[in-house]
Amino acid sequence: MPVLFYREHLYPHLVDVLGDPPPIRQVRQQIIPLAEGKVLEIGVGSGANFCHYDPTRVSKLYALEPNPGMLRLAERQRHRTKLNLEFLDLPGERIPLKDHSVNTVVSTFTLCTIPGIVEAIRGVRRVLKPDGKLIFFELGLSPDPAIQRWQKRLEPIHHWLFQGLYLTRDIPSLIEQGGFQIEQMEMGYLAQFPKSSSYCWWGTAICNHDTGSPP
Ligand SMILES: C[S@@+](CC[C@H](N)C(=O)[O-])C[C@H]1O[C@@H](n2cnc3c(N)ncnc32)[C@H](O)[C@@H]1O
């Protein structure tokens, strides 16, 4: 079936080829080594972050990825690291880990792609220990109204081409609404892509205990 062929064969290679130009790799190099302890990475894709983890700080990496085509590429990256890595699927859209079981969750260009973002962020909060950290690097809504107009126009094409990618999500606000407090964050247009598809935020967030436990 052509749609399945695109999703499992062409899309993984597209993400692999376009998803790691030097400015993006620099940010990965900056934030991924902050991960420590038991780590869950959601939507690992082709495994572009694996080489940036510090194996002396990461005791275990749970690599969640629902697309079998991505997994095939990520499997290759796995052999280039010394990480204690276990791939996870996403049965019933629920992260298959116990409550409060990981120290760090990493999401790079996944919260901007995932269909049910509110539920996904709640799931992240559920599996994080109370003093755990979310490391994020995401694409989304530009602060510039002229660019926003282009983002709204171009979103349907990106949504199809990049299998669910949204250009107009305000990811930091959604992270905060999901019960996190942003600890540190940088932002800006990255890479050589048009401004409509290159506004990014990267940083860390911690659980906001004032908002209570997620339902
Ligand atoms: C744009 S790619 C990013 C890949 C990788 N994180 C990176 O930085 O290059 C988005 C990834 O999210 C995955 N994904 C889609 N829905 C998901 C879900 N509900 N939970 C976890 N990952 C998901 C896709 O299969 C894809 O590998």
Short mmCIF file of C-alpha atoms and ligand atoms in Angstrom, two decimals:
data_model
loop_
_atom_site.label_atom_id
_atom_site.label_comp_id
_atom_site.label_asym_id
_atom_site.label_seq_id
_atom_site.Cartn_x
_atom_site.Cartn_y
_atom_site.Cartn_z
CA MET A 1 0.00 0.00 0.00
CA PRO A 2 1.59 3.36 -1.05
CA VAL A 3 0.74 5.23 2.19
CA LEU A 4 2.33 2.52 4.32
CA PHE A 5 5.33 2.38 1.98
CA TYR A 6 5.80 6.15 2.36
CA ARG A 7 5.44 5.99 6.18
CA GLU A 8 7.77 3.07 6.75
CA HIS A 9 10.35 3.51 3.98
CA LEU A 10 10.54 7.01 2.47
CA TYR A 11 9.62 9.13 5.53
CA PRO A 12 12.29 7.54 7.79
CA HIS A 13 14.98 8.33 5.20
CA LEU A 14 13.63 11.87 4.75
CA VAL A 15 13.88 12.51 8.51
CA ASP A 16 17.32 10.88 8.60
CA VAL A 17 18.64 13.06 5.76
CA LEU A 18 17.00 16.40 6.69
CA GLY A 19 16.88 16.09 10.47
CA ASP A 20 20.50 16.60 11.46
CA PRO A 21 22.19 19.51 9.65
CA PRO A 22 25.06 21.19 11.58
CA PRO A 23 22.98 23.85 13.48
CA ILE A 24 20.59 21.16 14.70
CA ARG A 25 23.43 18.79 15.55
CA GLN A 26 25.04 21.57 17.63
CA VAL A 27 21.90 21.88 19.75
CA ARG A 28 21.70 18.10 20.13
CA GLN A 29 25.34 18.18 21.32
CA GLN A 30 24.43 20.90 23.84
CA ILE A 31 21.31 19.35 25.42
CA ILE A 32 21.46 15.55 25.10
CA PRO A 33 24.49 15.15 27.46
CA LEU A 34 22.28 16.66 30.21
CA ALA A 35 20.35 13.36 30.31
CA GLU A 36 21.15 11.16 33.28
CA GLY A 37 20.12 7.98 35.04
CA LYS A 38 17.30 6.03 33.48
CA VAL A 39 16.30 7.89 30.34
CA LEU A 40 13.26 7.61 28.10
CA GLU A 41 13.54 9.14 24.63
CA ILE A 42 10.17 9.44 22.90
CA GLY A 43 10.13 9.13 19.10
CA VAL A 44 13.82 8.33 18.64
CA GLY A 45 13.39 8.30 14.85
CA SER A 46 16.59 7.16 13.16
CA GLY A 47 18.55 7.50 16.41
CA ALA A 48 20.20 10.88 15.69
CA ASN A 49 20.58 11.58 19.43
CA PHE A 50 22.17 8.27 20.44
CA CYS A 51 25.76 9.39 19.84
CA HIS A 52 25.27 12.50 22.05
CA TYR A 53 24.33 10.68 25.28
CA ASP A 54 27.07 10.37 27.86
CA PRO A 55 27.23 6.61 28.57
CA THR A 56 28.89 7.30 31.94
CA ARG A 57 25.79 9.26 33.10
CA VAL A 58 23.03 7.22 31.43
CA SER A 59 22.42 3.86 33.10
CA LYS A 60 19.66 2.85 30.67
CA LEU A 61 18.08 4.36 27.58
CA TYR A 62 14.51 3.35 26.73
CA ALA A 63 14.14 4.26 23.07
CA LEU A 64 10.45 4.58 22.18
CA GLU A 65 9.57 4.47 18.49
CA PRO A 66 6.31 3.30 16.89
CA ASN A 67 7.47 3.36 13.23
CA PRO A 68 9.21 0.08 12.19
CA GLY A 69 11.04 1.86 9.35
CA MET A 70 12.60 4.29 11.84
CA LEU A 71 13.54 1.38 14.08
CA ARG A 72 15.53 -0.23 11.27
CA LEU A 73 17.63 2.95 10.94
CA ALA A 74 17.91 3.42 14.72
CA GLU A 75 19.17 -0.14 15.08
CA ARG A 76 22.23 0.86 13.00
CA GLN A 77 22.97 3.85 15.26
CA ARG A 78 22.65 1.65 18.33
CA HIS A 79 25.73 -0.33 17.30
CA ARG A 80 27.79 2.88 17.31
CA THR A 81 27.19 3.57 21.02
CA LYS A 82 28.02 1.93 24.34
CA LEU A 83 24.57 2.68 25.73
CA ASN A 84 22.48 0.14 27.58
CA LEU A 85 19.58 0.61 25.16
CA GLU A 86 16.17 -1.03 24.93
CA PHE A 87 13.68 -0.24 22.17
CA LEU A 88 10.05 0.22 23.20
CA ASP A 89 6.87 0.21 21.12
CA LEU A 90 3.79 2.25 21.97
CA PRO A 91 0.98 -0.20 22.65
CA GLY A 92 -2.36 1.59 22.85
CA GLU A 93 -0.57 4.98 22.76
CA ARG A 94 0.56 4.36 26.37
CA ILE A 95 4.24 4.51 27.32
CA PRO A 96 4.99 0.96 28.52
CA LEU A 97 6.86 2.04 31.67
CA LYS A 98 5.83 2.22 35.32
CA ASP A 99 4.86 5.51 37.01
CA HIS A 100 7.83 7.59 38.26
CA SER A 101 10.39 5.18 36.84
CA VAL A 102 12.77 7.39 34.82
CA ASN A 103 15.05 10.32 35.67
CA THR A 104 15.02 12.03 32.27
CA VAL A 105 12.69 12.16 29.29
CA VAL A 106 14.04 13.43 25.96
CA SER A 107 11.93 14.67 23.07
CA THR A 108 13.49 16.14 19.93
CA PHE A 109 11.03 17.02 17.14
CA THR A 110 8.52 14.54 18.57
CA LEU A 111 6.15 16.77 20.58
CA CYS A 112 5.72 18.76 17.36
CA THR A 113 4.73 15.53 15.56
CA ILE A 114 2.84 13.42 18.08
CA PRO A 115 -0.96 13.40 17.48
CA GLY A 116 -2.35 13.73 21.04
CA ILE A 117 0.16 16.12 22.53
CA VAL A 118 -1.72 16.82 25.77
CA GLU A 119 -2.03 13.10 26.56
CA ALA A 120 1.60 12.56 25.49
CA ILE A 121 2.89 15.22 27.90
CA ARG A 122 0.75 13.74 30.68
CA GLY A 123 2.30 10.34 29.88
CA VAL A 124 5.78 11.88 30.09
CA ARG A 125 4.94 13.38 33.48
CA ARG A 126 3.54 10.04 34.69
CA VAL A 127 6.74 8.10 34.00
CA LEU A 128 9.12 10.81 35.28
CA LYS A 129 10.30 10.70 38.87
CA PRO A 130 9.13 13.77 40.87
CA ASP A 131 12.60 15.35 40.59
CA GLY A 132 13.02 14.26 36.96
CA LYS A 133 13.76 16.41 33.93
CA LEU A 134 12.30 16.81 30.47
CA ILE A 135 14.83 17.75 27.79
CA PHE A 136 13.16 19.16 24.69
CA PHE A 137 14.12 20.48 21.27
CA GLU A 138 11.06 21.24 19.19
CA LEU A 139 9.82 23.10 16.16
CA GLY A 140 6.76 25.32 16.16
CA LEU A 141 4.91 28.61 16.08
CA SER A 142 7.07 31.61 15.21
CA PRO A 143 6.55 34.80 17.25
CA ASP A 144 6.45 36.78 13.98
CA PRO A 145 2.84 37.22 12.65
CA ALA A 146 3.97 37.27 9.00
CA ILE A 147 5.78 33.94 9.44
CA GLN A 148 2.79 32.55 11.37
CA ARG A 149 0.59 33.20 8.33
CA TRP A 150 2.97 31.13 6.18
CA GLN A 151 3.08 28.43 8.82
CA LYS A 152 -0.73 28.15 8.75
CA ARG A 153 -0.70 27.96 4.93
CA LEU A 154 2.10 25.39 4.76
CA GLU A 155 1.08 23.23 7.72
CA PRO A 156 -1.10 20.76 5.73
CA ILE A 157 1.80 19.95 3.36
CA HIS A 158 4.26 19.47 6.23
CA HIS A 159 1.68 17.47 8.12
CA TRP A 160 1.48 14.98 5.26
CA LEU A 161 5.14 14.99 4.23
CA PHE A 162 6.47 14.64 7.78
CA GLN A 163 3.74 12.31 9.01
CA GLY A 164 1.88 14.49 11.48
CA LEU A 165 4.30 17.41 11.91
CA TYR A 166 2.60 20.62 13.13
CA LEU A 167 4.18 24.01 12.42
CA THR A 168 1.80 26.02 14.61
CA ARG A 169 2.10 24.42 18.04
CA ASP A 170 3.27 26.63 20.88
CA ILE A 171 5.28 23.84 22.48
CA PRO A 172 6.56 25.69 25.61
CA SER A 173 2.96 26.66 26.55
CA LEU A 174 1.79 23.08 26.00
CA ILE A 175 4.66 21.75 28.15
CA GLU A 176 3.64 24.16 30.93
CA GLN A 177 -0.04 23.24 30.59
CA GLY A 178 1.01 19.59 30.94
CA GLY A 179 2.32 20.25 34.46
CA PHE A 180 5.92 21.32 33.84
CA GLN A 181 7.91 24.39 34.67
CA ILE A 182 10.47 25.50 32.09
CA GLU A 183 13.87 25.56 33.77
CA GLN A 184 15.95 26.97 30.95
CA MET A 185 15.17 27.60 27.29
CA GLU A 186 16.68 29.11 24.17
CA MET A 187 14.88 29.76 20.92
CA GLY A 188 15.39 30.93 17.37
CA TYR A 189 15.32 30.10 13.67
CA LEU A 190 17.63 27.19 13.04
CA ALA A 191 19.18 25.54 10.04
CA GLN A 192 19.05 26.47 6.40
CA PHE A 193 15.31 25.84 6.06
CA PRO A 194 12.70 28.58 5.46
CA LYS A 195 11.67 30.51 8.58
CA SER A 196 8.22 28.90 8.44
CA SER A 197 9.72 25.51 9.22
CA SER A 198 12.69 26.36 11.39
CA TYR A 199 11.55 28.19 14.53
CA CYS A 200 12.73 26.05 17.46
CA TRP A 201 12.87 25.99 21.25
CA TRP A 202 15.36 23.89 23.21
CA GLY A 203 15.90 23.50 26.92
CA THR A 204 14.82 21.67 30.03
CA ALA A 205 11.66 21.52 32.14
CA ILE A 206 10.93 20.07 35.57
CA CYS A 207 7.67 18.83 37.10
CA ASN A 208 5.60 21.67 38.51
CA HIS A 209 4.47 20.24 41.83
CA ASP A 210 1.97 23.11 42.37
CA THR A 211 -0.22 21.65 39.61
CA GLY A 212 -0.49 18.26 41.37
CA SER A 213 -0.27 14.84 39.76
CA PRO A 214 -1.51 14.28 36.22
CA PRO A 215 -4.94 12.64 36.00
C1 LIG B 1 10.25 14.27 13.19
S1 LIG B 1 10.61 12.68 13.82
C2 LIG B 1 11.88 13.05 15.00
C3 LIG B 1 12.86 11.94 15.17
C4 LIG B 1 14.00 12.16 16.16
N1 LIG B 1 13.51 12.40 17.50
C5 LIG B 1 14.92 13.29 15.75
O1 LIG B 1 15.18 14.19 16.54
O2 LIG B 1 15.42 13.24 14.61
C6 LIG B 1 9.21 12.33 14.87
C7 LIG B 1 9.25 10.93 15.44
O3 LIG B 1 8.14 10.76 16.35
C8 LIG B 1 7.63 9.45 16.16
N2 LIG B 1 6.26 9.40 16.69
C9 LIG B 1 5.09 9.63 16.05
N3 LIG B 1 4.05 9.46 16.88
C10 LIG B 1 4.57 9.11 18.08
C11 LIG B 1 4.02 8.81 19.35
N4 LIG B 1 2.69 8.85 19.56
N5 LIG B 1 4.86 8.50 20.36
C12 LIG B 1 6.20 8.49 20.17
N6 LIG B 1 6.80 8.78 18.99
C13 LIG B 1 5.99 9.08 17.98
C14 LIG B 1 7.73 9.24 14.65
O4 LIG B 1 7.64 7.88 14.30
C15 LIG B 1 9.08 9.86 14.34
O5 LIG B 1 10.11 8.91 14.47
#
